[in-house]
Amino acid sequence: MENREKFLRNIWLWSLLFFLLAALTGLAYRWGLFTGDSFNLRLSNIRHAHSHLMFFNWVTPVPMGFIAFQFSKSVPELLRPMKWSIGTIMAIGFLSYPFFLLYGYHPVPVGSAELPFSVMLSGLVMIGWYWFGWLYLKYRNRVEKTLSLIFFDGALVMLVVSSMGAWGVAVAQFGNIDNNLISGALTHFFLTTFTEGWCILTALGVIYYFVEGDIEVPFDRNWLIAPIVLGAPLMFPFGLNVELLNESLLWTAKAGSLLVAMGLGVNFWFLIRALSKKVSPVWMFVFALLAIKVMVQLAAVFLPATLWLGQHGLRVFYLHLLLLGFVSTLYFVAIHSVFLKSPKIGLYLFVGSVLLLLSTLVLISGLWPMAWQPVNVYFWVTVGAALPSLAVLVELVLMYSRSDLQQIE
Ligand code: HEM
């Protein structure tokens, strides 16, 4: 294996390990709800530990690993510094995990002082993002100007913009600013720009990597990302508490959603035509999820807001459809498209487990009629939450034990 392949495989193995821990933490939340025993931890803290580890140590390092992998084709020497920056992000992200689990965002008593370690470590993770962004800029001009590169450019911008919201939350906490609208808006500005901007644009950048040569764009390529970059941050009011939302915030979010739907729709059109030449069921699964995502964006614009606003179950379903369904499955498919010789069992188990988990989330999303709910629905939801961990364990063991994985090119 070449150095860049070893690098990508290592990032994948470490990220899988952290995914496993985060997924088991999500399972602990479900277990706590189902049995009433949450291991003496607050459920909200378990959820914070789960979501932050997924963000810091899964949907950040894997795409960064892909970016470094792609760049290192022309600039092999960047692997070393990028390895350090991604490794540091993962180490600090992991360090923040016990603090989120035990204390959430609350300060930790240390002697006579109280320090909000989880907030402080999250700040350090973001400094790690800037470090990666700086390396990206340093080497960017030496790599081929591909379509993926445009998406990675946009994604990096979104990462930095989203971090502004997160710094704002930290400042609001330290400054004891007691305004629900401001702190809610800042939190959701971060969350939305990160998920809809960074996660989606890096995912599209990874897909374009595999179909690059097959796509002719008859207009300026920047238009492929412009509506998403402009629209994603505007969608933050969708996450706000219904009581905090007013007409102008709702219209802002709808405008953002329409822009993102148009941007994603255009990309979907180019990608599906290119990919249909190398059709495979797992790629089609990823594309089906992307199509659902575009439909959700349009539904948010045109359906009456009273139908879906403030529905917690629907929000959890949507987030997992996007981040576990589309984004995480794509990582699996992409890694297995790079390492063609890798055993595929982990990939297929993961796709199956994600389908089952998402189906159980539909049951509690509020969309499913109550009369059709199975008896003991939370038992099935808990079983569904356990399945991806098994698939990831299989993937981890198989990928770790094989060193003869071959790359496509
Ligand atoms: C192995 C699969 C996963 C399981 C079992 C799982 C489980 C859970 C559970 C039980 C919750 C709390 C739901 C509630 O509040 O009712 C949750 C929330 C959340 N999860 Fe996951 N999850 C998984 C994958 C992911 C992934 C891959 C991501 C992101 C990359 C993610 C991000 C989040 C976020 C951001 C929340 C907070 C939602 C909110 O209340 O705003 N999860 N997850």
PDB file of N, CA and C and ligand atoms in Angstrom, residues 19 22-27 29-30 33 47 50-51 54-55 58-59 188 191 312 315-316 319-320 323-324 328 350 357 384-386 388-389, ligand 1:
ATOM      1  N   PHE A  19     -16.737   6.246  16.080  1.00  0.00           N
ATOM      2  CA  PHE A  19     -18.152   6.092  15.705  1.00  0.00           C
ATOM      3  C   PHE A  19     -18.790   5.038  16.611  1.00  0.00           C
ATOM      4  N   ALA A  22     -19.504   6.486  19.950  1.00  0.00           N
ATOM      5  CA  ALA A  22     -20.629   7.434  19.877  1.00  0.00           C
ATOM      6  C   ALA A  22     -21.942   6.691  19.668  1.00  0.00           C
ATOM      7  N   ALA A  23     -21.914   5.642  18.839  1.00  0.00           N
ATOM      8  CA  ALA A  23     -23.143   4.884  18.565  1.00  0.00           C
ATOM      9  C   ALA A  23     -23.598   4.161  19.835  1.00  0.00           C
ATOM     10  N   LEU A  24     -22.633   3.612  20.601  1.00  0.00           N
ATOM     11  CA  LEU A  24     -23.009   2.935  21.846  1.00  0.00           C
ATOM     12  C   LEU A  24     -23.576   3.943  22.850  1.00  0.00           C
ATOM     13  N   THR A  25     -23.088   5.162  22.781  1.00  0.00           N
ATOM     14  CA  THR A  25     -23.615   6.205  23.658  1.00  0.00           C
ATOM     15  C   THR A  25     -25.062   6.532  23.272  1.00  0.00           C
ATOM     16  N   GLY A  26     -25.330   6.577  21.951  1.00  0.00           N
ATOM     17  CA  GLY A  26     -26.712   6.768  21.478  1.00  0.00           C
ATOM     18  C   GLY A  26     -27.596   5.619  21.944  1.00  0.00           C
ATOM     19  N   LEU A  27     -27.024   4.410  21.910  1.00  0.00           N
ATOM     20  CA  LEU A  27     -27.777   3.238  22.372  1.00  0.00           C
ATOM     21  C   LEU A  27     -28.080   3.366  23.873  1.00  0.00           C
ATOM     22  N   TYR A  29     -28.592   6.025  25.475  1.00  0.00           N
ATOM     23  CA  TYR A  29     -29.715   6.970  25.616  1.00  0.00           C
ATOM     24  C   TYR A  29     -31.040   6.233  25.425  1.00  0.00           C
ATOM     25  N   ARG A  30     -31.108   5.437  24.371  1.00  0.00           N
ATOM     26  CA  ARG A  30     -32.334   4.671  24.101  1.00  0.00           C
ATOM     27  C   ARG A  30     -32.626   3.686  25.226  1.00  0.00           C
ATOM     28  N   LEU A  33     -34.080   5.488  28.123  1.00  0.00           N
ATOM     29  CA  LEU A  33     -35.498   5.828  27.915  1.00  0.00           C
ATOM     30  C   LEU A  33     -36.373   4.590  28.078  1.00  0.00           C
ATOM     31  N   ARG A  47     -26.883  12.510  25.506  1.00  0.00           N
ATOM     32  CA  ARG A  47     -27.131  12.967  24.129  1.00  0.00           C
ATOM     33  C   ARG A  47     -26.044  13.939  23.661  1.00  0.00           C
ATOM     34  N   HIS A  50     -22.957  11.965  22.839  1.00  0.00           N
ATOM     35  CA  HIS A  50     -23.153  11.258  21.563  1.00  0.00           C
ATOM     36  C   HIS A  50     -22.985  12.211  20.372  1.00  0.00           C
ATOM     37  N   SER A  51     -23.728  13.332  20.395  1.00  0.00           N
ATOM     38  CA  SER A  51     -23.737  14.187  19.197  1.00  0.00           C
ATOM     39  C   SER A  51     -22.375  14.873  18.994  1.00  0.00           C
ATOM     40  N   MET A  54     -19.870  12.343  17.563  1.00  0.00           N
ATOM     41  CA  MET A  54     -20.174  12.104  16.144  1.00  0.00           C
ATOM     42  C   MET A  54     -19.676  13.273  15.295  1.00  0.00           C
ATOM     43  N   PHE A  55     -19.872  14.487  15.794  1.00  0.00           N
ATOM     44  CA  PHE A  55     -19.445  15.661  15.025  1.00  0.00           C
ATOM     45  C   PHE A  55     -17.916  15.776  14.974  1.00  0.00           C
ATOM     46  N   TRP A  58     -16.196  11.949  13.801  1.00  0.00           N
ATOM     47  CA  TRP A  58     -16.688  11.142  12.692  1.00  0.00           C
ATOM     48  C   TRP A  58     -16.881  12.008  11.445  1.00  0.00           C
ATOM     49  N   VAL A  59     -17.838  12.929  11.479  1.00  0.00           N
ATOM     50  CA  VAL A  59     -18.099  13.704  10.251  1.00  0.00           C
ATOM     51  C   VAL A  59     -17.082  14.822  10.003  1.00  0.00           C
ATOM     52  N   HIS A 188     -28.114  27.120  16.963  1.00  0.00           N
ATOM     53  CA  HIS A 188     -28.642  26.513  15.735  1.00  0.00           C
ATOM     54  C   HIS A 188     -27.961  27.046  14.481  1.00  0.00           C
ATOM     55  N   LEU A 191     -25.094  24.590  14.424  1.00  0.00           N
ATOM     56  CA  LEU A 191     -25.517  23.239  14.049  1.00  0.00           C
ATOM     57  C   LEU A 191     -25.920  23.155  12.579  1.00  0.00           C
ATOM     58  N   HIS A 312     -40.141  17.044  17.886  1.00  0.00           N
ATOM     59  CA  HIS A 312     -38.808  16.541  18.230  1.00  0.00           C
ATOM     60  C   HIS A 312     -38.472  15.246  17.484  1.00  0.00           C
ATOM     61  N   ARG A 315     -37.496  15.837  13.977  1.00  0.00           N
ATOM     62  CA  ARG A 315     -36.168  16.439  13.894  1.00  0.00           C
ATOM     63  C   ARG A 315     -35.075  15.381  14.048  1.00  0.00           C
ATOM     64  N   VAL A 316     -35.273  14.470  15.016  1.00  0.00           N
ATOM     65  CA  VAL A 316     -34.276  13.410  15.240  1.00  0.00           C
ATOM     66  C   VAL A 316     -34.232  12.493  14.011  1.00  0.00           C
ATOM     67  N   LEU A 319     -32.387  14.403  11.149  1.00  0.00           N
ATOM     68  CA  LEU A 319     -30.942  14.496  11.368  1.00  0.00           C
ATOM     69  C   LEU A 319     -30.240  13.174  11.086  1.00  0.00           C
ATOM     70  N   HIS A 320     -30.873  12.077  11.493  1.00  0.00           N
ATOM     71  CA  HIS A 320     -30.234  10.774  11.286  1.00  0.00           C
ATOM     72  C   HIS A 320     -30.354  10.302   9.844  1.00  0.00           C
ATOM     73  N   LEU A 323     -27.396  12.517   8.444  1.00  0.00           N
ATOM     74  CA  LEU A 323     -26.016  12.308   8.901  1.00  0.00           C
ATOM     75  C   LEU A 323     -25.618  10.845   9.016  1.00  0.00           C
ATOM     76  N   LEU A 324     -26.589  10.017   9.392  1.00  0.00           N
ATOM     77  CA  LEU A 324     -26.288   8.582   9.462  1.00  0.00           C
ATOM     78  C   LEU A 324     -26.607   7.957   8.106  1.00  0.00           C
ATOM     79  N   SER A 328     -23.043   9.160   6.421  1.00  0.00           N
ATOM     80  CA  SER A 328     -22.205   8.049   6.913  1.00  0.00           C
ATOM     81  C   SER A 328     -22.182   6.893   5.924  1.00  0.00           C
ATOM     82  N   PHE A 350     -23.723  -2.487   7.324  1.00  0.00           N
ATOM     83  CA  PHE A 350     -23.983  -1.111   7.730  1.00  0.00           C
ATOM     84  C   PHE A 350     -25.220  -0.573   7.009  1.00  0.00           C
ATOM     85  N   LEU A 357     -32.538   0.992  11.399  1.00  0.00           N
ATOM     86  CA  LEU A 357     -32.585   2.049  12.423  1.00  0.00           C
ATOM     87  C   LEU A 357     -33.510   3.186  11.976  1.00  0.00           C
ATOM     88  N   GLY A 384     -33.124  -1.247  17.154  1.00  0.00           N
ATOM     89  CA  GLY A 384     -32.644  -0.560  15.937  1.00  0.00           C
ATOM     90  C   GLY A 384     -31.375   0.229  16.229  1.00  0.00           C
ATOM     91  N   ALA A 385     -31.326   0.867  17.407  1.00  0.00           N
ATOM     92  CA  ALA A 385     -30.159   1.695  17.751  1.00  0.00           C
ATOM     93  C   ALA A 385     -28.906   0.843  17.961  1.00  0.00           C
ATOM     94  N   ALA A 386     -29.087  -0.453  18.277  1.00  0.00           N
ATOM     95  CA  ALA A 386     -27.921  -1.306  18.552  1.00  0.00           C
ATOM     96  C   ALA A 386     -27.265  -1.799  17.257  1.00  0.00           C
ATOM     97  N   PRO A 388     -26.268  -0.613  14.090  1.00  0.00           N
ATOM     98  CA  PRO A 388     -25.087  -0.081  13.389  1.00  0.00           C
ATOM     99  C   PRO A 388     -23.779  -0.384  14.130  1.00  0.00           C
ATOM    100  N   SER A 389     -23.832  -0.488  15.458  1.00  0.00           N
ATOM    101  CA  SER A 389     -22.597  -0.775  16.203  1.00  0.00           C
ATOM    102  C   SER A 389     -22.041  -2.140  15.796  1.00  0.00           C
TER     103      SER A 389
HETATM  104  C1  HEM B   1     -25.213   4.502  15.223  1.00  0.00           C
HETATM  105  C2  HEM B   1     -26.110   5.219  14.992  1.00  0.00           C
HETATM  106  C3  HEM B   1     -26.770   6.231  15.889  1.00  0.00           C
HETATM  107  C4  HEM B   1     -27.542   6.046  16.989  1.00  0.00           C
HETATM  108  C5  HEM B   1     -27.899   4.736  17.647  1.00  0.00           C
HETATM  109  C6  HEM B   1     -27.969   7.347  17.437  1.00  0.00           C
HETATM  110  C7  HEM B   1     -28.797   7.604  18.523  1.00  0.00           C
HETATM  111  C8  HEM B   1     -29.241   8.856  18.928  1.00  0.00           C
HETATM  112  C9  HEM B   1     -30.192   9.098  19.998  1.00  0.00           C
HETATM  113  C10 HEM B   1     -30.835   8.028  20.830  1.00  0.00           C
HETATM  114  C11 HEM B   1     -30.371  10.439  20.080  1.00  0.00           C
HETATM  115  C12 HEM B   1     -31.297  11.175  21.054  1.00  0.00           C
HETATM  116  C13 HEM B   1     -32.669  11.255  20.438  1.00  0.00           C
HETATM  117  C14 HEM B   1     -33.657  12.061  21.230  1.00  0.00           C
HETATM  118  O1  HEM B   1     -33.314  13.145  21.726  1.00  0.00           O
HETATM  119  O2  HEM B   1     -34.808  11.639  21.313  1.00  0.00           O
HETATM  120  C15 HEM B   1     -29.538  11.059  19.083  1.00  0.00           C
HETATM  121  C16 HEM B   1     -29.448  12.419  18.873  1.00  0.00           C
HETATM  122  C17 HEM B   1     -28.555  12.995  18.011  1.00  0.00           C
HETATM  123  N1  HEM B   1     -27.695  12.333  17.147  1.00  0.00           N
HETATM  124 FE1  HEM B   1     -27.570  10.329  16.862  1.00  0.00          FE
HETATM  125  N2  HEM B   1     -27.414   8.310  16.612  1.00  0.00           N
HETATM  126  C18 HEM B   1     -26.660   7.656  15.659  1.00  0.00           C
HETATM  127  C19 HEM B   1     -25.921   8.259  14.658  1.00  0.00           C
HETATM  128  C20 HEM B   1     -25.660   9.603  14.574  1.00  0.00           C
HETATM  129  C21 HEM B   1     -24.754  10.218  13.640  1.00  0.00           C
HETATM  130  C22 HEM B   1     -23.933   9.466  12.594  1.00  0.00           C
HETATM  131  C23 HEM B   1     -24.774  11.552  13.892  1.00  0.00           C
HETATM  132  C24 HEM B   1     -23.995  12.667  13.259  1.00  0.00           C
HETATM  133  C25 HEM B   1     -22.956  12.531  12.560  1.00  0.00           C
HETATM  134  C26 HEM B   1     -25.704  11.788  14.979  1.00  0.00           C
HETATM  135  C27 HEM B   1     -26.019  13.028  15.504  1.00  0.00           C
HETATM  136  C28 HEM B   1     -26.978  13.266  16.466  1.00  0.00           C
HETATM  137  C29 HEM B   1     -27.375  14.584  16.905  1.00  0.00           C
HETATM  138  C30 HEM B   1     -26.802  15.915  16.412  1.00  0.00           C
HETATM  139  C31 HEM B   1     -28.367  14.416  17.879  1.00  0.00           C
HETATM  140  C32 HEM B   1     -29.083  15.499  18.678  1.00  0.00           C
HETATM  141  C33 HEM B   1     -30.455  15.725  18.083  1.00  0.00           C
HETATM  142  C34 HEM B   1     -31.182  16.856  18.785  1.00  0.00           C
HETATM  143  O3  HEM B   1     -31.858  16.580  19.757  1.00  0.00           O
HETATM  144  O4  HEM B   1     -31.066  17.973  18.367  1.00  0.00           O
HETATM  145  N3  HEM B   1     -26.225  10.582  15.367  1.00  0.00           N
HETATM  146  N4  HEM B   1     -28.869  10.059  18.379  1.00  0.00           N
END
